[in-house]
């Protein structure tokens, strides 16, 4: 699209620019910048969503593996419990009554993936074993094995829990990011594009209006000129008009002494 | 309660709880409330649900271990829990081996990895 009278491409300082034109052109520049910004934002968010989804799938796979492993570890631990019960008798009540302080606790640490903080669990030991004396009477060895098995199970379960929390957190983050991408893509960018199109049509129309106005003025000027010419002719014919002195047509110059 | 340290809570049958207590996770807090619940044949579902909700609202519990058959009983309470901490893990019991189809976490990812689920 260019100017209709001189075919010059429309630029900010155009010979037909009226004072209002600047406002529209300014708005157009702003809108273009916004469109660019929205597109960049959308691309970045898409990348983030992709990175998160990738990590999500990895974690999911690991979770399934670990759960299967956990099933086996738990089974083994349950066996050793049955064995210990067989040798040491029923110690369940004693164990439950003697609960005091936990030796194994967990800490929540933060891990960061593509800008999303994921909580990760880390287990640590604290204090001494409160059941050290439990198997002294009988079945000490089975009990020791039992304790070891369940400690192993606990470690595995802590790892599983970390995976699970990451899973849930990532799920939420991915949903939010995708929502944002869609919002930008289907609402914000079309809106800006529509505004841009509107501004361009407005500018075009004004351009045409200017051109039309100019043409009209030229016509009017022409008519006025013709009219004044006619007037002049008539007055000259009537002999009322004195021609002013014409420097170029003078034949005799009084000041020249020698000719 | 040690600074940032969190506990592992257990809701399960007698054997499971005994085993894990021997693993060293049991603790009584200031009000003599334990971080575990032994579920027997006569334990009501309301009781289990209440304890579960209690564990969820306690801020010193990081992980809740629950036998899968008990989880089935309070499935609605489990599904309503959307936060990432405390993490709820379903573990098998002696009579009921682990069934991946019932796990509420894996059900959320149903659409993605169905082939691997049947491994």
mmCIF file of C-alpha atoms in Angstrom:
data_model
loop_
_atom_site.group_PDB
_atom_site.id
_atom_site.type_symbol
_atom_site.label_atom_id
_atom_site.label_comp_id
_atom_site.label_asym_id
_atom_site.label_seq_id
_atom_site.Cartn_x
_atom_site.Cartn_y
_atom_site.Cartn_z
ATOM 1 C CA UNK A 1 0.000 0.000 0.000
ATOM 2 C CA UNK A 2 1.432 3.370 -0.921
ATOM 3 C CA UNK A 3 0.466 6.963 -1.340
ATOM 4 C CA UNK A 4 -2.077 7.474 -4.095
ATOM 5 C CA UNK A 5 -0.688 10.660 -5.494
ATOM 6 C CA UNK A 6 3.018 10.003 -5.567
ATOM 7 C CA UNK A 7 3.316 6.241 -5.169
ATOM 8 C CA UNK A 8 5.752 6.695 -2.353
ATOM 9 C CA UNK A 9 5.644 3.936 0.267
ATOM 10 C CA UNK A 10 3.886 5.201 3.349
ATOM 11 C CA UNK A 11 6.473 6.246 5.920
ATOM 12 C CA UNK A 12 6.231 8.235 9.132
ATOM 13 C CA UNK A 13 7.091 11.581 7.582
ATOM 14 C CA UNK A 14 5.017 11.628 4.443
ATOM 15 C CA UNK A 15 4.252 14.721 2.485
ATOM 16 C CA UNK A 16 0.545 14.198 2.967
ATOM 17 C CA UNK A 17 0.745 13.663 6.699
ATOM 18 C CA UNK A 18 -1.718 15.698 8.682
ATOM 19 C CA UNK A 19 -1.270 16.223 12.437
ATOM 20 C CA UNK A 20 -3.562 13.279 13.269
ATOM 21 C CA UNK A 21 -1.584 10.935 11.132
ATOM 22 C CA UNK A 22 1.205 10.791 13.692
ATOM 23 C CA UNK A 23 -1.103 9.404 16.345
ATOM 24 C CA UNK A 24 -2.168 6.589 14.105
ATOM 25 C CA UNK A 25 1.323 5.796 12.973
ATOM 26 C CA UNK A 26 2.551 5.823 16.541
ATOM 27 C CA UNK A 27 -0.227 3.440 17.509
ATOM 28 C CA UNK A 28 0.735 1.201 14.630
ATOM 29 C CA UNK A 29 4.359 1.060 15.783
ATOM 30 C CA UNK A 30 3.284 0.245 19.299
ATOM 31 C CA UNK A 31 0.956 -2.503 18.094
ATOM 32 C CA UNK A 32 3.676 -4.035 15.963
ATOM 33 C CA UNK A 33 6.018 -4.124 18.931
ATOM 34 C CA UNK A 34 3.304 -5.746 21.036
ATOM 35 C CA UNK A 35 2.634 -8.355 18.408
ATOM 36 C CA UNK A 36 6.311 -9.221 18.307
ATOM 37 C CA UNK A 37 6.377 -9.443 22.079
ATOM 38 C CA UNK A 38 3.340 -11.720 22.176
ATOM 39 C CA UNK A 39 4.819 -14.040 19.581
ATOM 40 C CA UNK A 40 8.146 -14.280 21.386
ATOM 41 C CA UNK A 41 6.306 -14.966 24.625
ATOM 42 C CA UNK A 42 4.266 -17.684 23.022
ATOM 43 C CA UNK A 43 7.336 -19.395 21.590
ATOM 44 C CA UNK A 44 9.182 -19.295 24.882
ATOM 45 C CA UNK A 45 6.215 -20.736 26.743
ATOM 46 C CA UNK A 46 5.908 -23.516 24.186
ATOM 47 C CA UNK A 47 9.540 -24.409 24.718
ATOM 48 C CA UNK A 48 9.015 -24.454 28.448
ATOM 49 C CA UNK A 49 5.977 -26.669 28.044
ATOM 50 C CA UNK A 50 7.961 -29.068 25.875
ATOM 51 C CA UNK A 51 10.816 -29.273 28.358
ATOM 52 C CA UNK A 52 8.409 -29.921 31.204
ATOM 53 C CA UNK A 53 6.532 -32.593 29.267
ATOM 54 C CA UNK A 54 9.775 -34.355 28.468
ATOM 55 C CA UNK A 55 10.798 -34.425 32.112
ATOM 56 C CA UNK A 56 7.279 -35.522 33.007
ATOM 57 C CA UNK A 57 7.461 -38.591 30.821
ATOM 58 C CA UNK A 58 10.864 -39.519 32.174
ATOM 59 C CA UNK A 59 9.600 -39.296 35.711
ATOM 60 C CA UNK A 60 6.494 -41.303 34.918
ATOM 61 C CA UNK A 61 8.596 -44.108 33.476
ATOM 62 C CA UNK A 62 10.818 -44.111 36.538
ATOM 63 C CA UNK A 63 7.794 -44.174 38.797
ATOM 64 C CA UNK A 64 6.381 -47.264 37.151
ATOM 65 C CA UNK A 65 9.719 -49.035 37.398
ATOM 66 C CA UNK A 66 10.173 -48.089 41.021
ATOM 67 C CA UNK A 67 6.670 -49.148 41.949
ATOM 68 C CA UNK A 68 7.256 -52.601 40.532
ATOM 69 C CA UNK A 69 10.519 -52.816 42.403
ATOM 70 C CA UNK A 70 8.800 -51.677 45.555
ATOM 71 C CA UNK A 71 6.225 -54.433 45.231
ATOM 72 C CA UNK A 72 9.032 -56.978 45.342
ATOM 73 C CA UNK A 73 10.930 -55.349 48.184
ATOM 74 C CA UNK A 74 7.778 -55.195 50.259
ATOM 75 C CA UNK A 75 7.073 -58.837 49.624
ATOM 76 C CA UNK A 76 10.515 -59.801 50.803
ATOM 77 C CA UNK A 77 10.187 -57.621 53.864
ATOM 78 C CA UNK A 78 6.845 -59.236 54.669
ATOM 79 C CA UNK A 79 8.461 -62.688 54.414
ATOM 80 C CA UNK A 80 11.205 -61.793 56.832
ATOM 81 C CA UNK A 81 8.554 -60.450 59.179
ATOM 82 C CA UNK A 82 6.760 -63.792 59.094
ATOM 83 C CA UNK A 83 10.043 -65.578 59.729
ATOM 84 C CA UNK A 84 10.873 -63.364 62.666
ATOM 85 C CA UNK A 85 7.412 -63.851 64.116
ATOM 86 C CA UNK A 86 7.899 -67.552 63.891
ATOM 87 C CA UNK A 87 11.127 -67.489 65.861
ATOM 88 C CA UNK A 88 10.687 -64.559 68.198
ATOM 89 C CA UNK A 89 7.011 -64.871 68.916
ATOM 90 C CA UNK A 90 4.581 -61.999 68.657
ATOM 91 C CA UNK A 91 6.484 -58.782 69.257
ATOM 92 C CA UNK A 92 4.042 -56.508 67.486
ATOM 93 C CA UNK A 93 2.465 -55.152 70.662
ATOM 94 C CA UNK A 94 5.838 -54.468 72.263
ATOM 95 C CA UNK A 95 7.015 -52.644 69.202
ATOM 96 C CA UNK A 96 3.911 -50.525 69.008
ATOM 97 C CA UNK A 97 4.004 -49.647 72.675
ATOM 98 C CA UNK A 98 7.634 -48.654 72.610
ATOM 99 C CA UNK A 99 7.331 -45.929 70.050
ATOM 100 C CA UNK A 100 9.279 -42.907 71.126
ATOM 101 C CA UNK A 101 11.311 -40.923 68.622
ATOM 102 C CA UNK A 102 11.740 -41.588 64.922
ATOM 103 C CA UNK A 103 15.221 -42.528 63.793
ATOM 104 C CA UNK A 104 14.520 -41.998 60.146
ATOM 105 C CA UNK A 105 13.189 -38.666 59.013
ATOM 106 C CA UNK A 106 12.985 -36.880 55.706
ATOM 107 C CA UNK A 107 13.900 -33.457 54.478
ATOM 108 C CA UNK A 108 12.294 -31.605 51.614
ATOM 109 C CA UNK A 109 14.799 -30.115 49.181
ATOM 110 C CA UNK A 110 14.061 -28.048 46.093
ATOM 111 C CA UNK A 111 15.007 -29.088 42.600
ATOM 112 C CA UNK A 112 14.582 -26.831 39.567
ATOM 113 C CA UNK A 113 13.463 -27.948 36.110
ATOM 114 C CA UNK A 114 12.882 -25.317 33.406
ATOM 115 C CA UNK A 115 11.887 -22.776 36.002
ATOM 116 C CA UNK A 116 9.612 -25.056 38.031
ATOM 117 C CA UNK A 117 10.690 -25.886 41.582
ATOM 118 C CA UNK A 118 10.112 -29.529 42.403
ATOM 119 C CA UNK A 119 10.175 -30.819 45.984
ATOM 120 C CA UNK A 120 12.556 -33.734 46.512
ATOM 121 C CA UNK A 121 12.738 -35.903 49.608
ATOM 122 C CA UNK A 122 15.955 -36.896 51.257
ATOM 123 C CA UNK A 123 16.022 -39.240 54.202
ATOM 124 C CA UNK A 124 18.445 -38.980 57.075
ATOM 125 C CA UNK A 125 19.086 -40.867 60.276
ATOM 126 C CA UNK A 126 18.909 -39.334 63.671
ATOM 127 C CA UNK A 127 19.447 -40.813 67.082
ATOM 128 C CA UNK A 128 19.821 -44.453 67.988
ATOM 129 C CA UNK A 129 17.733 -47.519 67.329
ATOM 130 C CA UNK A 130 15.024 -47.736 69.974
ATOM 131 C CA UNK A 131 14.504 -51.405 69.233
ATOM 132 C CA UNK A 132 18.029 -52.460 69.900
ATOM 133 C CA UNK A 133 17.034 -54.695 72.780
ATOM 134 C CA UNK A 134 13.902 -56.155 71.265
ATOM 135 C CA UNK A 135 15.319 -59.349 69.862
ATOM 136 C CA UNK A 136 17.572 -60.166 72.769
ATOM 137 C CA UNK A 137 15.443 -63.023 74.081
ATOM 138 C CA UNK A 138 14.995 -64.967 70.892
ATOM 139 C CA UNK A 139 15.048 -64.515 67.176
ATOM 140 C CA UNK A 140 17.638 -61.730 67.305
ATOM 141 C CA UNK A 141 19.109 -62.546 63.941
ATOM 142 C CA UNK A 142 15.765 -62.674 62.180
ATOM 143 C CA UNK A 143 14.799 -59.421 63.790
ATOM 144 C CA UNK A 144 18.014 -57.783 62.650
ATOM 145 C CA UNK A 145 17.369 -58.994 59.107
ATOM 146 C CA UNK A 146 13.833 -57.728 59.388
ATOM 147 C CA UNK A 147 14.971 -54.315 60.464
ATOM 148 C CA UNK A 148 17.413 -54.139 57.609
ATOM 149 C CA UNK A 149 14.773 -55.135 55.080
ATOM 150 C CA UNK A 150 12.320 -52.559 56.252
ATOM 151 C CA UNK A 151 15.000 -49.884 56.358
ATOM 152 C CA UNK A 152 15.745 -50.690 52.731
ATOM 153 C CA UNK A 153 12.031 -50.524 51.944
ATOM 154 C CA UNK A 154 11.829 -47.122 53.613
ATOM 155 C CA UNK A 155 14.682 -45.764 51.499
ATOM 156 C CA UNK A 156 13.042 -46.971 48.328
ATOM 157 C CA UNK A 157 9.716 -45.534 49.382
ATOM 158 C CA UNK A 158 11.260 -42.143 50.091
ATOM 159 C CA UNK A 159 12.659 -42.113 46.579
ATOM 160 C CA UNK A 160 9.270 -43.106 45.216
ATOM 161 C CA UNK A 161 7.616 -40.323 47.157
ATOM 162 C CA UNK A 162 10.016 -37.782 45.655
ATOM 163 C CA UNK A 163 9.162 -39.010 42.181
ATOM 164 C CA UNK A 164 5.489 -38.826 42.957
ATOM 165 C CA UNK A 165 5.566 -35.267 44.247
ATOM 166 C CA UNK A 166 7.583 -34.166 41.226
ATOM 167 C CA UNK A 167 4.996 -35.879 39.076
ATOM 168 C CA UNK A 168 2.077 -34.056 40.644
ATOM 169 C CA UNK A 169 3.834 -30.684 40.641
ATOM 170 C CA UNK A 170 4.903 -31.045 37.017
ATOM 171 C CA UNK A 171 1.393 -32.036 36.022
ATOM 172 C CA UNK A 172 0.038 -28.796 37.439
ATOM 173 C CA UNK A 173 2.820 -26.708 35.924
ATOM 174 C CA UNK A 174 2.295 -28.213 32.481
ATOM 175 C CA UNK A 175 -1.432 -27.550 32.622
ATOM 176 C CA UNK A 176 -0.855 -23.909 33.566
ATOM 177 C CA UNK A 177 1.770 -23.361 30.895
ATOM 178 C CA UNK A 178 -0.391 -24.902 28.183
ATOM 179 C CA UNK A 179 -3.297 -22.771 29.257
ATOM 180 C CA UNK A 180 -1.134 -19.672 28.882
ATOM 181 C CA UNK A 181 0.157 -20.734 25.464
ATOM 182 C CA UNK A 182 -3.378 -21.255 24.231
ATOM 183 C CA UNK A 183 -4.540 -17.950 25.658
ATOM 184 C CA UNK A 184 -1.781 -16.073 23.842
ATOM 185 C CA UNK A 185 -2.267 -17.963 20.639
ATOM 186 C CA UNK A 186 -6.044 -17.827 20.372
ATOM 187 C CA UNK A 187 -6.955 -14.616 22.143
ATOM 188 C CA UNK A 188 -4.154 -12.096 22.451
ATOM 189 C CA UNK A 189 -2.450 -12.429 19.087
ATOM 190 C CA UNK A 190 -5.668 -12.331 17.017
ATOM 191 C CA UNK A 191 -6.767 -9.291 18.995
ATOM 192 C CA UNK A 192 -3.552 -7.435 18.233
ATOM 193 C CA UNK A 193 -3.682 -8.462 14.597
ATOM 194 C CA UNK A 194 -7.219 -7.185 14.277
ATOM 195 C CA UNK A 195 -6.250 -3.858 15.827
ATOM 196 C CA UNK A 196 -3.287 -3.609 13.489
ATOM 197 C CA UNK A 197 -5.502 -4.282 10.461
ATOM 198 C CA UNK A 198 -7.927 -1.623 11.640
ATOM 199 C CA UNK A 199 -5.163 0.958 12.029
ATOM 200 C CA UNK A 200 -3.900 0.227 8.534
ATOM 201 C CA UNK A 201 -7.356 0.661 7.002
ATOM 202 C CA UNK A 202 -7.790 3.917 8.893
ATOM 203 C CA UNK A 203 -4.481 5.210 7.621
ATOM 204 C CA UNK A 204 -5.401 4.186 4.100
ATOM 205 C CA UNK A 205 -8.706 5.957 4.322
ATOM 206 C CA UNK A 206 -7.139 9.134 5.606
ATOM 207 C CA UNK A 207 -4.635 8.977 2.815
ATOM 208 C CA UNK A 208 -7.453 8.826 0.334
ATOM 209 C CA UNK A 209 -9.295 11.634 2.046
ATOM 210 C CA UNK A 210 -6.194 13.836 1.883
ATOM 211 C CA UNK A 211 -5.738 13.090 -1.768
ATOM 212 C CA UNK A 212 -9.350 13.830 -2.555
ATOM 213 C CA UNK A 213 -9.168 17.075 -0.594
ATOM 214 C CA UNK A 214 -6.039 18.160 -2.454
ATOM 215 C CA UNK A 215 -7.613 17.459 -5.797
ATOM 216 C CA UNK A 216 -10.659 19.485 -4.875
ATOM 217 C CA UNK A 217 -8.513 22.400 -3.778
ATOM 218 C CA UNK A 218 -6.529 22.271 -7.003
ATOM 219 C CA UNK A 219 -9.735 22.405 -9.001
ATOM 220 C CA UNK A 220 -10.996 25.332 -7.015
ATOM 221 C CA UNK A 221 -7.718 27.180 -7.453
ATOM 222 C CA UNK A 222 -7.857 26.576 -11.164
ATOM 223 C CA UNK A 223 -11.370 27.982 -11.408
ATOM 224 C CA UNK A 224 -10.401 31.047 -9.363
ATOM 225 C CA UNK A 225 -7.358 31.644 -11.535
ATOM 226 C CA UNK A 226 -9.379 31.463 -14.717
ATOM 227 C CA UNK A 227 -11.901 33.866 -13.285
ATOM 228 C CA UNK A 228 -9.276 36.467 -12.307
ATOM 229 C CA UNK A 229 -7.625 36.176 -15.731
ATOM 230 C CA UNK A 230 -10.902 36.929 -17.429
ATOM 231 C CA UNK A 231 -11.389 39.917 -15.163
ATOM 232 C CA UNK A 232 -7.983 41.278 -16.048
ATOM 233 C CA UNK A 233 -8.616 40.916 -19.780
ATOM 234 C CA UNK A 234 -11.836 42.859 -19.485
ATOM 235 C CA UNK A 235 -10.236 45.709 -17.562
ATOM 236 C CA UNK A 236 -7.340 45.953 -19.959
ATOM 237 C CA UNK A 237 -9.727 46.141 -22.862
ATOM 238 C CA UNK A 238 -11.529 48.963 -21.110
ATOM 239 C CA UNK A 239 -8.155 50.762 -20.803
ATOM 240 C CA UNK A 240 -8.251 51.166 -17.071
ATOM 241 C CA UNK A 241 -5.108 49.302 -16.310
ATOM 242 C CA UNK A 242 -1.672 50.848 -16.414
ATOM 243 C CA UNK A 243 1.080 48.485 -17.207
ATOM 244 C CA UNK A 244 3.886 48.842 -14.755
ATOM 245 C CA UNK A 245 7.218 49.795 -16.208
ATOM 246 C CA UNK A 246 8.939 46.912 -17.902
ATOM 247 C CA UNK A 247 12.670 47.054 -17.312
ATOM 248 C CA UNK A 248 13.453 44.732 -20.149
ATOM 249 C CA UNK A 249 11.413 46.482 -22.796
ATOM 250 C CA UNK A 250 12.714 50.032 -22.250
ATOM 251 C CA UNK A 251 14.240 51.582 -25.328
ATOM 252 C CA UNK A 252 15.770 54.772 -24.167
ATOM 253 C CA UNK A 253 17.610 55.351 -20.962
ATOM 254 C CA UNK A 254 17.858 59.060 -20.013
ATOM 255 C CA UNK A 255 20.869 58.532 -17.839
ATOM 256 C CA UNK A 256 23.111 57.360 -20.626
ATOM 257 C CA UNK A 257 25.009 60.375 -22.031
ATOM 258 C CA UNK A 258 26.763 58.631 -24.839
ATOM 259 C CA UNK A 259 24.944 56.125 -26.905
ATOM 260 C CA UNK B 1 10.536 -32.135 65.953
ATOM 261 C CA UNK B 2 13.845 -31.508 64.249
ATOM 262 C CA UNK B 3 13.812 -28.211 62.324
ATOM 263 C CA UNK B 4 12.954 -29.051 58.764
ATOM 264 C CA UNK B 5 12.753 -32.794 59.251
ATOM 265 C CA UNK B 6 9.486 -34.411 58.357
ATOM 266 C CA UNK B 7 8.060 -37.736 59.402
ATOM 267 C CA UNK B 8 6.839 -40.745 57.504
ATOM 268 C CA UNK B 9 3.329 -41.735 58.582
ATOM 269 C CA UNK B 10 1.869 -45.237 58.145
ATOM 270 C CA UNK B 11 -1.715 -46.449 57.887
ATOM 271 C CA UNK B 12 -1.791 -50.197 57.576
ATOM 272 C CA UNK B 13 -2.481 -53.588 59.062
ATOM 273 C CA UNK B 14 -0.607 -54.765 62.106
ATOM 274 C CA UNK B 15 2.202 -56.475 60.258
ATOM 275 C CA UNK B 16 2.919 -53.535 57.970
ATOM 276 C CA UNK B 17 2.977 -51.064 60.813
ATOM 277 C CA UNK B 18 5.174 -53.306 62.977
ATOM 278 C CA UNK B 19 7.605 -53.750 60.143
ATOM 279 C CA UNK B 20 7.912 -50.051 59.462
ATOM 280 C CA UNK B 21 8.190 -49.174 63.111
ATOM 281 C CA UNK B 22 11.103 -51.572 63.314
ATOM 282 C CA UNK B 23 12.512 -49.692 60.341
ATOM 283 C CA UNK B 24 12.555 -46.682 62.633
ATOM 284 C CA UNK B 25 9.919 -44.265 61.478
ATOM 285 C CA UNK B 26 7.570 -44.255 64.441
ATOM 286 C CA UNK B 27 7.243 -41.200 66.653
ATOM 287 C CA UNK B 28 4.926 -39.714 69.225
ATOM 288 C CA UNK B 29 4.588 -35.984 69.000
ATOM 289 C CA UNK B 30 4.137 -33.492 71.833
ATOM 290 C CA UNK B 31 0.517 -34.450 72.389
ATOM 291 C CA UNK B 32 1.368 -38.166 72.453
ATOM 292 C CA UNK B 33 -0.191 -38.587 69.030
ATOM 293 C CA UNK B 34 1.428 -41.301 66.967
ATOM 294 C CA UNK B 35 2.266 -40.966 63.312
ATOM 295 C CA UNK B 36 0.788 -44.360 62.483
ATOM 296 C CA UNK B 37 -2.528 -46.171 62.613
ATOM 297 C CA UNK B 38 -3.021 -49.903 62.929
ATOM 298 C CA UNK B 39 -6.069 -50.886 60.929
ATOM 299 C CA UNK B 40 -7.805 -54.022 62.166
ATOM 300 C CA UNK B 41 -10.910 -55.844 61.070
ATOM 301 C CA UNK B 42 -13.109 -53.732 63.281
ATOM 302 C CA UNK B 43 -11.677 -50.319 62.422
ATOM 303 C CA UNK B 44 -14.364 -48.133 60.884
ATOM 304 C CA UNK B 45 -13.896 -46.318 57.642
ATOM 305 C CA UNK B 46 -14.626 -43.000 59.320
ATOM 306 C CA UNK B 47 -11.792 -43.604 61.724
ATOM 307 C CA UNK B 48 -9.389 -44.320 58.878
ATOM 308 C CA UNK B 49 -10.573 -41.280 56.992
ATOM 309 C CA UNK B 50 -10.233 -39.058 60.047
ATOM 310 C CA UNK B 51 -6.705 -40.210 60.742
ATOM 311 C CA UNK B 52 -5.807 -39.724 57.103
ATOM 312 C CA UNK B 53 -7.165 -36.174 57.122
ATOM 313 C CA UNK B 54 -5.347 -35.529 60.365
ATOM 314 C CA UNK B 55 -2.046 -36.656 58.873
ATOM 315 C CA UNK B 56 -2.658 -34.437 55.888
ATOM 316 C CA UNK B 57 -3.205 -31.377 58.023
ATOM 317 C CA UNK B 58 -0.160 -32.012 60.194
ATOM 318 C CA UNK B 59 2.744 -30.019 58.861
ATOM 319 C CA UNK B 60 5.414 -32.380 60.160
ATOM 320 C CA UNK B 61 4.280 -35.298 57.999
ATOM 321 C CA UNK B 62 6.038 -35.523 54.649
ATOM 322 C CA UNK B 63 5.011 -38.942 53.399
ATOM 323 C CA UNK B 64 1.948 -41.087 54.158
ATOM 324 C CA UNK B 65 2.239 -44.818 53.491
ATOM 325 C CA UNK B 66 -1.054 -46.605 53.160
ATOM 326 C CA UNK B 67 -1.877 -50.210 52.323
ATOM 327 C CA UNK B 68 -3.555 -50.473 49.001
ATOM 328 C CA UNK B 69 -6.641 -52.303 50.254
ATOM 329 C CA UNK B 70 -7.185 -49.607 52.861
ATOM 330 C CA UNK B 71 -6.645 -46.948 50.218
ATOM 331 C CA UNK B 72 -9.503 -48.511 48.283
ATOM 332 C CA UNK B 73 -11.789 -47.934 51.243
ATOM 333 C CA UNK B 74 -11.011 -44.237 51.458
ATOM 334 C CA UNK B 75 -10.417 -43.698 47.728
ATOM 335 C CA UNK B 76 -12.500 -40.533 47.697
ATOM 336 C CA UNK B 77 -10.394 -38.882 50.376
ATOM 337 C CA UNK B 78 -7.228 -39.835 48.520
ATOM 338 C CA UNK B 79 -8.434 -38.485 45.201
ATOM 339 C CA UNK B 80 -9.449 -35.222 46.821
ATOM 340 C CA UNK B 81 -5.862 -34.639 47.912
ATOM 341 C CA UNK B 82 -4.228 -32.612 45.167
ATOM 342 C CA UNK B 83 -1.230 -31.082 46.911
ATOM 343 C CA UNK B 84 2.238 -32.436 46.327
ATOM 344 C CA UNK B 85 3.173 -32.598 50.029
ATOM 345 C CA UNK B 86 2.451 -34.801 51.946
ATOM 346 C CA UNK B 87 3.047 -37.483 49.328
ATOM 347 C CA UNK B 88 0.642 -40.409 49.542
ATOM 348 C CA UNK B 89 2.134 -43.790 48.617
ATOM 349 C CA UNK B 90 0.131 -46.964 48.208
ATOM 350 C CA UNK B 91 1.981 -50.073 49.349
ATOM 351 C CA UNK B 92 0.938 -53.702 49.062
ATOM 352 C CA UNK B 93 0.072 -55.787 52.063
ATOM 353 C CA UNK B 94 0.672 -59.468 52.714
ATOM 354 C CA UNK B 95 -2.701 -60.586 51.464
ATOM 355 C CA UNK B 96 -3.090 -58.066 48.683
ATOM 356 C CA UNK B 97 -0.179 -57.780 46.276
ATOM 357 C CA UNK B 98 0.448 -54.555 44.441
ATOM 358 C CA UNK B 99 -2.052 -53.673 41.742
ATOM 359 C CA UNK B 100 -0.956 -50.829 39.492
ATOM 360 C CA UNK B 101 -4.425 -50.327 38.062
ATOM 361 C CA UNK B 102 -5.822 -49.078 41.356
ATOM 362 C CA UNK B 103 -3.091 -46.610 42.219
ATOM 363 C CA UNK B 104 -4.590 -43.120 42.206
ATOM 364 C CA UNK B 105 -1.396 -41.452 41.037
ATOM 365 C CA UNK B 106 -0.979 -43.753 38.079
ATOM 366 C CA UNK B 107 -4.589 -43.263 37.141
ATOM 367 C CA UNK B 108 -3.892 -39.582 36.529
ATOM 368 C CA UNK B 109 -1.401 -40.535 33.865
ATOM 369 C CA UNK B 110 -3.740 -43.036 32.276
ATOM 370 C CA UNK B 111 -3.619 -41.579 28.802
ATOM 371 C CA UNK B 112 0.126 -41.577 28.389
ATOM 372 C CA UNK B 113 1.761 -44.880 29.100
ATOM 373 C CA UNK B 114 -0.892 -47.569 28.877
ATOM 374 C CA UNK B 115 1.424 -50.107 27.229
ATOM 375 C CA UNK B 116 3.954 -49.909 30.051
ATOM 376 C CA UNK B 117 1.230 -50.195 32.661
ATOM 377 C CA UNK B 118 0.526 -53.748 31.615
ATOM 378 C CA UNK B 119 4.138 -54.810 32.020
#
